[in-house]
PDB file of C-alpha atoms in Angstrom:
ATOM      1  CA  MET A   1      14.482  -7.666  23.511  1.00 87.00           C
ATOM      2  CA  TYR A   2      14.612  -6.579  19.865  1.00 97.00           C
ATOM      3  CA  THR A   3      17.364  -4.168  18.850  1.00 98.00           C
ATOM      4  CA  ALA A   4      17.105  -2.689  15.358  1.00 98.00           C
ATOM      5  CA  HIS A   5      19.949  -3.252  12.909  1.00 98.00           C
ATOM      6  CA  PRO A   6      22.411  -0.330  13.069  1.00 98.00           C
ATOM      7  CA  ASP A   7      22.680  -0.157   9.264  1.00 98.00           C
ATOM      8  CA  ARG A   8      18.942  -0.165   8.587  1.00 98.00           C
ATOM      9  CA  TYR A   9      19.131   3.086   6.601  1.00 98.00           C
ATOM     10  CA  ALA A  10      22.151   2.148   4.499  1.00 98.00           C
ATOM     11  CA  ASP A  11      20.450   0.818   1.365  1.00 98.00           C
ATOM     12  CA  MET A  12      16.763   1.747   1.220  1.00 98.00           C
ATOM     13  CA  PRO A  13      15.994   4.813  -0.944  1.00 98.00           C
ATOM     14  CA  TYR A  14      13.542   7.300   0.544  1.00 98.00           C
ATOM     15  CA  ARG A  15      11.368   9.465  -1.673  1.00 98.00           C
ATOM     16  CA  ARG A  16       9.752  12.762  -0.815  1.00 98.00           C
ATOM     17  CA  THR A  17       5.954  12.521  -0.704  1.00 98.00           C
ATOM     18  CA  GLY A  18       4.644  15.177  -3.061  1.00 98.00           C
ATOM     19  CA  ARG A  19       5.540  18.644  -1.858  1.00 97.00           C
ATOM     20  CA  SER A  20       5.576  17.645   1.817  1.00 98.00           C
ATOM     21  CA  GLY A  21       8.495  17.171   4.142  1.00 98.00           C
ATOM     22  CA  LEU A  22       7.703  13.470   4.603  1.00 98.00           C
ATOM     23  CA  LYS A  23       9.828  10.833   2.897  1.00 98.00           C
ATOM     24  CA  LEU A  24       8.668   7.248   2.458  1.00 98.00           C
ATOM     25  CA  PRO A  25      10.760   4.159   1.752  1.00 99.00           C
ATOM     26  CA  ALA A  26      10.590   2.978  -1.853  1.00 98.00           C
ATOM     27  CA  LEU A  27       8.954  -0.183  -0.506  1.00 98.00           C
ATOM     28  CA  SER A  28       6.405  -0.118   2.313  1.00 98.00           C
ATOM     29  CA  LEU A  29       4.916  -3.053   4.212  1.00 98.00           C
ATOM     30  CA  GLY A  30       1.183  -3.602   3.852  1.00 98.00           C
ATOM     31  CA  LEU A  31      -0.593  -5.552   6.581  1.00 97.00           C
ATOM     32  CA  TRP A  32      -3.659  -6.420   4.489  1.00 92.00           C
ATOM     33  CA  HIS A  33      -3.099 -10.199   4.681  1.00 84.00           C
ATOM     34  CA  ASN A  34      -0.952 -12.329   6.977  1.00 87.00           C
ATOM     35  CA  PHE A  35      -1.634 -10.367  10.163  1.00 93.00           C
ATOM     36  CA  GLY A  36      -4.339 -11.774  12.417  1.00 89.00           C
ATOM     37  CA  PRO A  37      -5.185 -14.643  14.781  1.00 91.00           C
ATOM     38  CA  ASP A  38      -4.888 -17.285  12.053  1.00 87.00           C
ATOM     39  CA  ARG A  39      -1.148 -16.616  11.682  1.00 90.00           C
ATOM     40  CA  PRO A  40       1.633 -17.402  14.181  1.00 94.00           C
ATOM     41  CA  VAL A  41       2.345 -14.318  16.294  1.00 95.00           C
ATOM     42  CA  GLU A  42       6.089 -14.870  16.165  1.00 96.00           C
ATOM     43  CA  THR A  43       6.019 -14.969  12.355  1.00 97.00           C
ATOM     44  CA  GLN A  44       4.131 -11.679  12.252  1.00 97.00           C
ATOM     45  CA  ARG A  45       6.598 -10.053  14.617  1.00 97.00           C
ATOM     46  CA  ALA A  46       9.548 -11.476  12.672  1.00 98.00           C
ATOM     47  CA  ILE A  47       8.223  -9.937   9.433  1.00 98.00           C
ATOM     48  CA  LEU A  48       7.895  -6.526  11.058  1.00 98.00           C
ATOM     49  CA  ARG A  49      11.364  -6.707  12.609  1.00 98.00           C
ATOM     50  CA  ARG A  50      12.946  -7.781   9.318  1.00 98.00           C
ATOM     51  CA  ALA A  51      11.156  -4.981   7.505  1.00 98.00           C
ATOM     52  CA  PHE A  52      12.482  -2.333   9.863  1.00 98.00           C
ATOM     53  CA  ASP A  53      15.986  -3.811   9.767  1.00 98.00           C
ATOM     54  CA  LEU A  54      15.881  -3.425   5.964  1.00 98.00           C
ATOM     55  CA  GLY A  55      14.828   0.218   6.146  1.00 98.00           C
ATOM     56  CA  VAL A  56      11.105  -0.339   5.578  1.00 98.00           C
ATOM     57  CA  THR A  57       9.884   2.350   7.958  1.00 98.00           C
ATOM     58  CA  HIS A  58       6.276   2.530   6.739  1.00 99.00           C
ATOM     59  CA  PHE A  59       3.609   0.083   7.942  1.00 98.00           C
ATOM     60  CA  ASP A  60       0.280   0.473   6.125  1.00 98.00           C
ATOM     61  CA  LEU A  61      -3.055  -0.711   7.535  1.00 98.00           C
ATOM     62  CA  ALA A  62      -6.792  -0.134   7.381  1.00 98.00           C
ATOM     63  CA  ASN A  63      -9.505  -0.614   9.973  1.00 98.00           C
ATOM     64  CA  ASN A  64     -10.887  -3.679   8.160  1.00 97.00           C
ATOM     65  CA  TYR A  65      -7.606  -5.537   7.600  1.00 97.00           C
ATOM     66  CA  GLY A  66      -7.449  -8.998   9.101  1.00 92.00           C
ATOM     67  CA  PRO A  67      -9.332 -11.255   9.086  1.00 90.00           C
ATOM     68  CA  PRO A  68     -11.351 -10.544  11.115  1.00 93.00           C
ATOM     69  CA  PRO A  69     -11.634  -6.776  10.617  1.00 95.00           C
ATOM     70  CA  GLY A  70      -9.426  -4.935  13.084  1.00 97.00           C
ATOM     71  CA  ALA A  71      -7.128  -7.926  13.636  1.00 97.00           C
ATOM     72  CA  ALA A  72      -4.175  -6.478  11.720  1.00 97.00           C
ATOM     73  CA  GLU A  73      -4.246  -3.285  13.763  1.00 98.00           C
ATOM     74  CA  SER A  74      -4.441  -5.296  16.984  1.00 98.00           C
ATOM     75  CA  ALA A  75      -1.510  -7.463  15.857  1.00 97.00           C
ATOM     76  CA  LEU A  76       0.539  -4.391  15.046  1.00 98.00           C
ATOM     77  CA  GLY A  77      -0.350  -2.884  18.399  1.00 98.00           C
ATOM     78  CA  GLU A  78       1.068  -5.918  20.190  1.00 97.00           C
ATOM     79  CA  ALA A  79       4.224  -5.843  18.063  1.00 97.00           C
ATOM     80  CA  LEU A  80       4.704  -2.123  18.635  1.00 98.00           C
ATOM     81  CA  LYS A  81       4.483  -2.636  22.377  1.00 98.00           C
ATOM     82  CA  ALA A  82       6.830  -5.632  22.341  1.00 97.00           C
ATOM     83  CA  ASP A  83       9.460  -4.472  19.857  1.00 98.00           C
ATOM     84  CA  PHE A  84       9.081  -0.933  18.585  1.00 98.00           C
ATOM     85  CA  THR A  85       8.388   1.358  21.534  1.00 97.00           C
ATOM     86  CA  PRO A  86      11.878   2.914  21.310  1.00 97.00           C
ATOM     87  CA  TYR A  87      11.485   3.396  17.550  1.00 98.00           C
ATOM     88  CA  ARG A  88       8.041   4.984  17.219  1.00 98.00           C
ATOM     89  CA  ASP A  89       9.443   8.252  15.902  1.00 98.00           C
ATOM     90  CA  GLU A  90      11.308   6.368  13.162  1.00 98.00           C
ATOM     91  CA  LEU A  91       8.098   4.771  11.887  1.00 98.00           C
ATOM     92  CA  VAL A  92       5.348   5.972   9.588  1.00 99.00           C
ATOM     93  CA  ILE A  93       2.106   4.187  10.485  1.00 98.00           C
ATOM     94  CA  SER A  94      -0.978   4.699   8.353  1.00 98.00           C
ATOM     95  CA  THR A  95      -4.554   3.488   8.539  1.00 98.00           C
ATOM     96  CA  LYS A  96      -7.761   3.977   6.597  1.00 98.00           C
ATOM     97  CA  ALA A  97     -11.524   3.964   7.014  1.00 98.00           C
ATOM     98  CA  GLY A  98     -14.235   3.537   4.416  1.00 98.00           C
ATOM     99  CA  TYR A  99     -15.258  -0.100   4.205  1.00 98.00           C
ATOM    100  CA  LEU A 100     -17.697  -1.994   6.428  1.00 97.00           C
ATOM    101  CA  MET A 101     -16.616  -2.301  10.061  1.00 97.00           C
ATOM    102  CA  TRP A 102     -19.789  -2.613  12.146  1.00 97.00           C
ATOM    103  CA  PRO A 103     -23.561  -3.012  11.539  1.00 97.00           C
ATOM    104  CA  GLY A 104     -25.939  -0.181  10.861  1.00 97.00           C
ATOM    105  CA  PRO A 105     -25.826   3.051   8.876  1.00 96.00           C
ATOM    106  CA  TYR A 106     -22.732   4.462  10.631  1.00 97.00           C
ATOM    107  CA  GLY A 107     -20.352   1.549  10.072  1.00 97.00           C
ATOM    108  CA  GLU A 108     -18.890   2.331   6.642  1.00 98.00           C
ATOM    109  CA  TRP A 109     -18.412   4.942   3.874  1.00 98.00           C
ATOM    110  CA  GLY A 110     -17.404   8.550   4.465  1.00 98.00           C
ATOM    111  CA  SER A 111     -19.510  10.316   7.068  1.00 98.00           C
ATOM    112  CA  ARG A 112     -17.812  12.386   9.730  1.00 98.00           C
ATOM    113  CA  LYS A 113     -19.310  10.135  12.411  1.00 98.00           C
ATOM    114  CA  TYR A 114     -17.941   6.947  10.880  1.00 98.00           C
ATOM    115  CA  LEU A 115     -14.470   8.241   9.994  1.00 98.00           C
ATOM    116  CA  LEU A 116     -13.679   9.813  13.348  1.00 98.00           C
ATOM    117  CA  SER A 117     -15.218   6.960  15.348  1.00 98.00           C
ATOM    118  CA  SER A 118     -13.214   4.483  13.293  1.00 98.00           C
ATOM    119  CA  LEU A 119      -9.993   6.407  13.826  1.00 98.00           C
ATOM    120  CA  ASP A 120     -10.537   6.362  17.592  1.00 98.00           C
ATOM    121  CA  GLN A 121     -11.032   2.586  17.440  1.00 98.00           C
ATOM    122  CA  SER A 122      -7.916   2.145  15.290  1.00 98.00           C
ATOM    123  CA  LEU A 123      -5.776   4.147  17.702  1.00 99.00           C
ATOM    124  CA  LYS A 124      -7.048   2.056  20.611  1.00 98.00           C
ATOM    125  CA  ARG A 125      -6.289  -1.230  18.819  1.00 98.00           C
ATOM    126  CA  MET A 126      -2.756  -0.098  17.977  1.00 98.00           C
ATOM    127  CA  GLY A 127      -2.101   1.561  21.334  1.00 98.00           C
ATOM    128  CA  LEU A 128      -1.137   4.820  19.639  1.00 98.00           C
ATOM    129  CA  GLU A 129      -1.845   8.472  20.325  1.00 98.00           C
ATOM    130  CA  TYR A 130      -1.726   9.275  16.603  1.00 98.00           C
ATOM    131  CA  VAL A 131      -1.173   7.772  13.171  1.00 99.00           C
ATOM    132  CA  ASP A 132       1.085   9.419  10.662  1.00 99.00           C
ATOM    133  CA  ILE A 133      -1.388   9.167   7.764  1.00 99.00           C
ATOM    134  CA  PHE A 134      -5.164   8.758   7.922  1.00 99.00           C
ATOM    135  CA  TYR A 135      -6.939   7.913   4.664  1.00 99.00           C
ATOM    136  CA  SER A 136     -10.439   8.035   3.329  1.00 99.00           C
ATOM    137  CA  HIS A 137     -10.361   4.498   1.946  1.00 98.00           C
ATOM    138  CA  ARG A 138     -12.953   5.057  -0.776  1.00 98.00           C
ATOM    139  CA  PRO A 139     -15.204   7.878  -1.968  1.00 98.00           C
ATOM    140  CA  ASP A 140     -18.757   7.911  -0.630  1.00 98.00           C
ATOM    141  CA  PRO A 141     -21.346   8.522  -3.384  1.00 98.00           C
ATOM    142  CA  GLU A 142     -23.917   9.849  -0.898  1.00 98.00           C
ATOM    143  CA  THR A 143     -21.879  11.933   1.568  1.00 98.00           C
ATOM    144  CA  PRO A 144     -20.708  15.384   0.437  1.00 98.00           C
ATOM    145  CA  LEU A 145     -16.982  15.384  -0.186  1.00 98.00           C
ATOM    146  CA  GLU A 146     -16.748  18.467   2.021  1.00 98.00           C
ATOM    147  CA  GLU A 147     -17.883  16.372   4.998  1.00 98.00           C
ATOM    148  CA  THR A 148     -15.443  13.533   4.306  1.00 99.00           C
ATOM    149  CA  MET A 149     -12.492  15.869   3.818  1.00 99.00           C
ATOM    150  CA  GLY A 150     -13.623  17.897   6.819  1.00 98.00           C
ATOM    151  CA  ALA A 151     -13.344  14.766   8.942  1.00 99.00           C
ATOM    152  CA  LEU A 152      -9.765  14.183   7.733  1.00 99.00           C
ATOM    153  CA  HIS A 153      -8.978  17.822   8.522  1.00 99.00           C
ATOM    154  CA  SER A 154     -10.438  17.405  12.020  1.00 98.00           C
ATOM    155  CA  ALA A 155      -8.321  14.309  12.630  1.00 99.00           C
ATOM    156  CA  VAL A 156      -5.216  16.332  11.832  1.00 98.00           C
ATOM    157  CA  GLN A 157      -6.352  19.324  13.875  1.00 98.00           C
ATOM    158  CA  GLN A 158      -7.060  17.055  16.849  1.00 98.00           C
ATOM    159  CA  GLY A 159      -3.556  15.585  16.673  1.00 98.00           C
ATOM    160  CA  LYS A 160      -4.847  12.095  15.918  1.00 99.00           C
ATOM    161  CA  ALA A 161      -3.199  12.087  12.472  1.00 99.00           C
ATOM    162  CA  LEU A 162      -0.268  14.023  11.061  1.00 98.00           C
ATOM    163  CA  TYR A 163      -1.286  13.853   7.402  1.00 99.00           C
ATOM    164  CA  ALA A 164      -4.395  13.201   5.293  1.00 99.00           C
ATOM    165  CA  GLY A 165      -4.704  10.840   2.348  1.00 99.00           C
ATOM    166  CA  VAL A 166      -7.249   9.288  -0.023  1.00 99.00           C
ATOM    167  CA  SER A 167      -7.457   5.907  -1.718  1.00 98.00           C
ATOM    168  CA  ASN A 168      -9.407   4.643  -4.726  1.00 98.00           C
ATOM    169  CA  TYR A 169     -10.469   8.169  -5.742  1.00 98.00           C
ATOM    170  CA  SER A 170     -10.775   9.106  -9.427  1.00 98.00           C
ATOM    171  CA  PRO A 171      -8.638  11.934 -10.833  1.00 98.00           C
ATOM    172  CA  GLU A 172     -11.613  14.314 -10.643  1.00 98.00           C
ATOM    173  CA  GLN A 173     -12.457  13.308  -7.071  1.00 98.00           C
ATOM    174  CA  THR A 174      -8.807  13.627  -6.100  1.00 98.00           C
ATOM    175  CA  ARG A 175      -8.592  17.118  -7.545  1.00 98.00           C
ATOM    176  CA  GLU A 176     -11.696  18.230  -5.649  1.00 98.00           C
ATOM    177  CA  ALA A 177     -10.540  16.577  -2.418  1.00 99.00           C
ATOM    178  CA  ALA A 178      -7.221  18.400  -2.692  1.00 98.00           C
ATOM    179  CA  ARG A 179      -9.005  21.707  -3.243  1.00 98.00           C
ATOM    180  CA  ILE A 180     -11.276  21.268  -0.228  1.00 99.00           C
ATOM    181  CA  LEU A 181      -8.411  20.229   2.039  1.00 98.00           C
ATOM    182  CA  ALA A 182      -6.262  23.125   0.856  1.00 98.00           C
ATOM    183  CA  ASP A 183      -9.067  25.572   1.684  1.00 98.00           C
ATOM    184  CA  LEU A 184      -9.268  24.025   5.166  1.00 98.00           C
ATOM    185  CA  GLY A 185      -5.514  24.317   5.654  1.00 98.00           C
ATOM    186  CA  THR A 186      -4.675  20.592   5.638  1.00 98.00           C
ATOM    187  CA  PRO A 187      -2.887  19.645   2.401  1.00 98.00           C
ATOM    188  CA  LEU A 188      -3.634  16.336   0.698  1.00 98.00           C
ATOM    189  CA  LEU A 189      -0.453  14.342   1.249  1.00 98.00           C
ATOM    190  CA  ILE A 190      -0.917  11.145  -0.716  1.00 99.00           C
ATOM    191  CA  HIS A 191      -3.154   8.966  -2.858  1.00 99.00           C
ATOM    192  CA  GLN A 192      -3.149   5.154  -2.659  1.00 98.00           C
ATOM    193  CA  PRO A 193      -4.277   3.647  -5.991  1.00 98.00           C
ATOM    194  CA  ARG A 194      -4.155   0.117  -7.299  1.00 98.00           C
ATOM    195  CA  TYR A 195      -1.330   0.040  -9.856  1.00 98.00           C
ATOM    196  CA  SER A 196       0.737  -2.677 -11.489  1.00 98.00           C
ATOM    197  CA  MET A 197       2.011  -3.866 -14.845  1.00 97.00           C
ATOM    198  CA  LEU A 198      -1.347  -5.582 -15.308  1.00 96.00           C
ATOM    199  CA  ASP A 199      -3.477  -2.678 -14.070  1.00 97.00           C
ATOM    200  CA  ARG A 200      -2.314   0.593 -15.589  1.00 97.00           C
ATOM    201  CA  ARG A 201      -5.475   2.608 -15.022  1.00 98.00           C
ATOM    202  CA  PRO A 202      -3.664   5.298 -13.014  1.00 98.00           C
ATOM    203  CA  GLU A 203      -1.808   6.028 -16.257  1.00 97.00           C
ATOM    204  CA  SER A 204      -4.644   5.664 -18.743  1.00 97.00           C
ATOM    205  CA  GLU A 205      -7.219   7.511 -16.624  1.00 98.00           C
ATOM    206  CA  GLY A 206      -4.863  10.388 -15.861  1.00 98.00           C
ATOM    207  CA  LEU A 207      -4.466   9.871 -12.115  1.00 98.00           C
ATOM    208  CA  LEU A 208      -0.663   9.991 -12.152  1.00 98.00           C
ATOM    209  CA  ASP A 209      -0.774  13.157 -14.253  1.00 98.00           C
ATOM    210  CA  THR A 210      -3.218  14.699 -11.783  1.00 98.00           C
ATOM    211  CA  LEU A 211      -1.005  13.820  -8.820  1.00 98.00           C
ATOM    212  CA  ASP A 212       2.028  15.280 -10.593  1.00 98.00           C
ATOM    213  CA  GLU A 213       0.113  18.497 -11.235  1.00 98.00           C
ATOM    214  CA  LEU A 214      -1.143  18.714  -7.646  1.00 98.00           C
ATOM    215  CA  ARG A 215       2.256  17.662  -6.267  1.00 98.00           C
ATOM    216  CA  VAL A 216       0.610  14.921  -4.228  1.00 98.00           C
ATOM    217  CA  GLY A 217       2.440  11.691  -3.424  1.00 98.00           C
ATOM    218  CA  SER A 218       1.336   8.192  -4.385  1.00 98.00           C
ATOM    219  CA  ILE A 219       1.713   4.709  -2.947  1.00 98.00           C
ATOM    220  CA  ALA A 220       0.720   1.786  -5.156  1.00 98.00           C
ATOM    221  CA  TYR A 221      -1.161  -1.170  -3.714  1.00 98.00           C
ATOM    222  CA  SER A 222      -1.300  -4.627  -5.343  1.00 97.00           C
ATOM    223  CA  PRO A 223       1.864  -3.959  -7.401  1.00 98.00           C
ATOM    224  CA  LEU A 224       2.227  -7.753  -7.762  1.00 97.00           C
ATOM    225  CA  GLU A 225      -1.420  -8.107  -8.782  1.00 95.00           C
ATOM    226  CA  GLN A 226      -2.391 -10.544  -6.025  1.00 90.00           C
ATOM    227  CA  GLY A 227       0.618 -12.733  -6.793  1.00 91.00           C
ATOM    228  CA  LEU A 228       0.142 -12.978 -10.554  1.00 94.00           C
ATOM    229  CA  LEU A 229       3.373 -11.040 -11.091  1.00 96.00           C
ATOM    230  CA  THR A 230       5.460 -13.623  -9.274  1.00 93.00           C
ATOM    231  CA  ALA A 231       6.804 -17.034 -10.222  1.00 90.00           C
ATOM    232  CA  ARG A 232       3.710 -18.690  -8.720  1.00 88.00           C
ATOM    233  CA  TYR A 233       1.686 -18.837 -11.950  1.00 82.00           C
ATOM    234  CA  LEU A 234       4.347 -19.410 -14.605  1.00 89.00           C
ATOM    235  CA  ASP A 235       3.187 -23.025 -15.014  1.00 83.00           C
ATOM    236  CA  GLY A 236      -0.520 -22.472 -14.423  1.00 70.00           C
ATOM    237  CA  ILE A 237      -2.471 -22.419 -11.161  1.00 70.00           C
ATOM    238  CA  PRO A 238      -0.853 -24.132  -8.147  1.00 68.00           C
ATOM    239  CA  GLU A 239      -3.245 -26.051  -5.923  1.00 61.00           C
ATOM    240  CA  ASP A 240      -2.368 -23.975  -2.855  1.00 56.00           C
ATOM    241  CA  SER A 241      -2.555 -20.587  -4.608  1.00 57.00           C
ATOM    242  CA  ARG A 242      -5.006 -17.736  -4.094  1.00 57.00           C
ATOM    243  CA  ALA A 243      -6.442 -18.251  -7.589  1.00 56.00           C
ATOM    244  CA  ALA A 244      -7.130 -21.923  -6.848  1.00 48.00           C
ATOM    245  CA  SER A 245      -9.221 -20.918  -3.847  1.00 57.00           C
ATOM    246  CA  ASP A 246     -11.308 -18.576  -6.031  1.00 59.00           C
ATOM    247  CA  SER A 247     -10.566 -15.693  -3.697  1.00 58.00           C
ATOM    248  CA  PRO A 248     -12.761 -12.611  -4.234  1.00 58.00           C
ATOM    249  CA  PHE A 249      -9.514 -10.816  -5.117  1.00 57.00           C
ATOM    250  CA  LEU A 250      -8.227 -13.382  -7.645  1.00 58.00           C
ATOM    251  CA  ASN A 251     -10.067 -16.299  -9.224  1.00 60.00           C
ATOM    252  CA  SER A 252      -9.035 -19.080 -11.561  1.00 65.00           C
ATOM    253  CA  ASP A 253     -10.833 -17.539 -14.545  1.00 65.00           C
ATOM    254  CA  ALA A 254      -8.309 -14.681 -14.524  1.00 74.00           C
ATOM    255  CA  VAL A 255      -5.350 -17.037 -15.084  1.00 80.00           C
ATOM    256  CA  THR A 256      -5.751 -17.722 -18.790  1.00 85.00           C
ATOM    257  CA  GLU A 257      -3.248 -19.414 -21.087  1.00 89.00           C
ATOM    258  CA  GLU A 258      -2.689 -16.070 -22.777  1.00 91.00           C
ATOM    259  CA  LEU A 259      -1.853 -14.414 -19.460  1.00 91.00           C
ATOM    260  CA  VAL A 260       0.501 -17.229 -18.441  1.00 90.00           C
ATOM    261  CA  GLY A 261       2.305 -16.798 -21.763  1.00 91.00           C
ATOM    262  CA  ARG A 262       2.783 -13.090 -21.117  1.00 94.00           C
ATOM    263  CA  LEU A 263       3.984 -13.776 -17.586  1.00 95.00           C
ATOM    264  CA  ARG A 264       6.599 -16.192 -18.913  1.00 96.00           C
ATOM    265  CA  THR A 265       7.887 -13.585 -21.355  1.00 96.00           C
ATOM    266  CA  LEU A 266       8.019 -10.964 -18.612  1.00 97.00           C
ATOM    267  CA  ASN A 267       9.914 -13.460 -16.469  1.00 97.00           C
ATOM    268  CA  GLU A 268      12.503 -13.817 -19.229  1.00 97.00           C
ATOM    269  CA  ILE A 269      12.941 -10.029 -19.324  1.00 98.00           C
ATOM    270  CA  ALA A 270      13.327  -9.996 -15.540  1.00 98.00           C
ATOM    271  CA  ALA A 271      15.983 -12.722 -15.700  1.00 97.00           C
ATOM    272  CA  SER A 272      17.954 -10.672 -18.214  1.00 97.00           C
ATOM    273  CA  ARG A 273      17.964  -7.884 -15.598  1.00 97.00           C
ATOM    274  CA  GLY A 274      19.155 -10.233 -12.863  1.00 97.00           C
ATOM    275  CA  GLN A 275      15.777 -10.058 -11.114  1.00 98.00           C
ATOM    276  CA  SER A 276      12.840 -12.280 -10.370  1.00 97.00           C
ATOM    277  CA  LEU A 277       9.529 -11.407 -11.992  1.00 97.00           C
ATOM    278  CA  ALA A 278       8.274 -10.011  -8.675  1.00 98.00           C
ATOM    279  CA  GLN A 279      11.344  -7.835  -8.230  1.00 98.00           C
ATOM    280  CA  MET A 280      11.033  -6.450 -11.748  1.00 98.00           C
ATOM    281  CA  ALA A 281       7.319  -5.776 -11.264  1.00 98.00           C
ATOM    282  CA  LEU A 282       8.075  -3.730  -8.142  1.00 98.00           C
ATOM    283  CA  ALA A 283      10.903  -1.884  -9.871  1.00 98.00           C
ATOM    284  CA  TRP A 284       8.604  -1.136 -12.821  1.00 98.00           C
ATOM    285  CA  VAL A 285       6.007   0.516 -10.565  1.00 98.00           C
ATOM    286  CA  LEU A 286       8.775   2.653  -9.058  1.00 98.00           C
ATOM    287  CA  ARG A 287      10.329   3.607 -12.404  1.00 96.00           C
ATOM    288  CA  GLU A 288      10.750   7.300 -13.278  1.00 91.00           C
ATOM    289  CA  GLY A 289      10.027   8.339  -9.680  1.00 94.00           C
ATOM    290  CA  ARG A 290       6.342   9.064 -10.274  1.00 95.00           C
ATOM    291  CA  VAL A 291       5.259   6.645  -7.545  1.00 98.00           C
ATOM    292  CA  THR A 292       6.535   7.477  -4.072  1.00 98.00           C
ATOM    293  CA  SER A 293       6.348   3.949  -2.644  1.00 98.00           C
ATOM    294  CA  ALA A 294       5.083   0.475  -3.522  1.00 98.00           C
ATOM    295  CA  LEU A 295       3.195  -1.605  -0.964  1.00 98.00           C
ATOM    296  CA  VAL A 296       4.256  -5.213  -0.520  1.00 98.00           C
ATOM    297  CA  GLY A 297       2.801  -7.929   1.658  1.00 96.00           C
ATOM    298  CA  ALA A 298       4.753 -10.836   3.098  1.00 96.00           C
ATOM    299  CA  SER A 299       4.005 -14.216   4.650  1.00 94.00           C
ATOM    300  CA  SER A 300       7.567 -14.651   5.897  1.00 96.00           C
ATOM    301  CA  PRO A 301      10.667 -12.550   6.595  1.00 98.00           C
ATOM    302  CA  GLU A 302      12.398 -14.252   3.674  1.00 97.00           C
ATOM    303  CA  GLN A 303       9.661 -13.266   1.228  1.00 96.00           C
ATOM    304  CA  LEU A 304       9.868  -9.689   2.428  1.00 97.00           C
ATOM    305  CA  ALA A 305      13.650  -9.599   2.020  1.00 98.00           C
ATOM    306  CA  ASP A 306      13.284 -10.956  -1.518  1.00 97.00           C
ATOM    307  CA  SER A 307      10.870  -8.142  -2.390  1.00 98.00           C
ATOM    308  CA  VAL A 308      13.140  -5.498  -0.881  1.00 98.00           C
ATOM    309  CA  SER A 309      15.950  -6.742  -3.132  1.00 98.00           C
ATOM    310  CA  ALA A 310      14.090  -5.034  -5.984  1.00 98.00           C
ATOM    311  CA  ILE A 311      15.718  -1.757  -4.912  1.00 98.00           C
ATOM    312  CA  ARG A 312      19.067  -2.996  -6.221  1.00 97.00           C
ATOM    313  CA  ASN A 313      17.966  -2.289  -9.800  1.00 97.00           C
ATOM    314  CA  LEU A 314      15.255   0.336 -10.271  1.00 97.00           C
ATOM    315  CA  HIS A 315      16.563   1.551 -13.625  1.00 96.00           C
ATOM    316  CA  PHE A 316      15.007   0.546 -16.951  1.00 97.00           C
ATOM    317  CA  GLY A 317      16.487   1.216 -20.338  1.00 97.00           C
ATOM    318  CA  ALA A 318      14.224   2.479 -23.118  1.00 97.00           C
ATOM    319  CA  ASP A 319      14.525  -0.856 -24.897  1.00 97.00           C
ATOM    320  CA  GLU A 320      13.457  -2.769 -21.787  1.00 97.00           C
ATOM    321  CA  LEU A 321      10.404  -0.564 -21.285  1.00 97.00           C
ATOM    322  CA  ALA A 322       9.489  -0.983 -24.954  1.00 97.00           C
ATOM    323  CA  ARG A 323       9.733  -4.789 -24.674  1.00 97.00           C
ATOM    324  CA  ILE A 324       7.584  -4.794 -21.543  1.00 98.00           C
ATOM    325  CA  ASP A 325       4.990  -2.565 -23.185  1.00 97.00           C
ATOM    326  CA  GLU A 326       4.893  -4.876 -26.190  1.00 97.00           C
ATOM    327  CA  VAL A 327       4.225  -7.877 -23.960  1.00 96.00           C
ATOM    328  CA  LEU A 328       1.531  -6.076 -21.966  1.00 92.00           C
ATOM    329  CA  LYS A 329      -0.311  -4.963 -25.106  1.00 88.00           C
ATOM    330  CA  ARG A 330      -0.675  -8.474 -26.534  1.00 74.00           C
TER     331      ARG A 330
END
């Protein structure tokens, strides 16, 4: 029987999510990859246990995470039942709906029918009465935003979710979503954008400014840019890497000599800070406190612990930020 570490809250910083009462750990565990039938069950459970022991109280999912779709939620459901039943009230569990889950016109996007049906399925897979955060995973170009936000509001009103969030929404869409939800009486809690050293669109497109103005939290996904911001690619493309497999999320064409050169320079800056490149990349996303939490994945408990070590140095001097910016602008 698993017993959580008594000092699990000793080191992890927790940041308030926007203007809400909810605090999230600086690093959250994403179950996008590495949770499903193609991975050893004991490894999956060990990652979750290590995360919680290190103060990572937030587990982030979506209905389509796996593979196959739904597998990550089912895996978490088994782990919750086996290990975390006594700790449910210490956990923040989130899920999303928006991408393809089943055939036909009601199996994706942002209709009320799809979102609420998907949430019911997610709760069943995880064996939960509610999730802490339910997201619209992507905006629907054909469904009125009032309907999509109305579905999130209904989920909260029905007690199936405690908070509402959006992901992959533009600044303008986020502003309108927040307005609609506020009128309904369910505040927008959080936005989940893609954000990393190599993808700074939330800055350049004004999303972070919009979230600051609205006092909405943020949680960055892909802060390591599918593994590019780790030591994996400092000498090119390893044979067993994601880029070598030409994954739809990272292909070999993206790993240019120019990029590898920049990664090596960033790695030198990280070493001068006493960090790995991955640890510095996570710390960079969390700099200045504008981002509430950064999502990390893990294929082993050791990899997760290495990522969590980023919290030991979240401060950047002005000269360090200037050097990083210079490298990124090359």
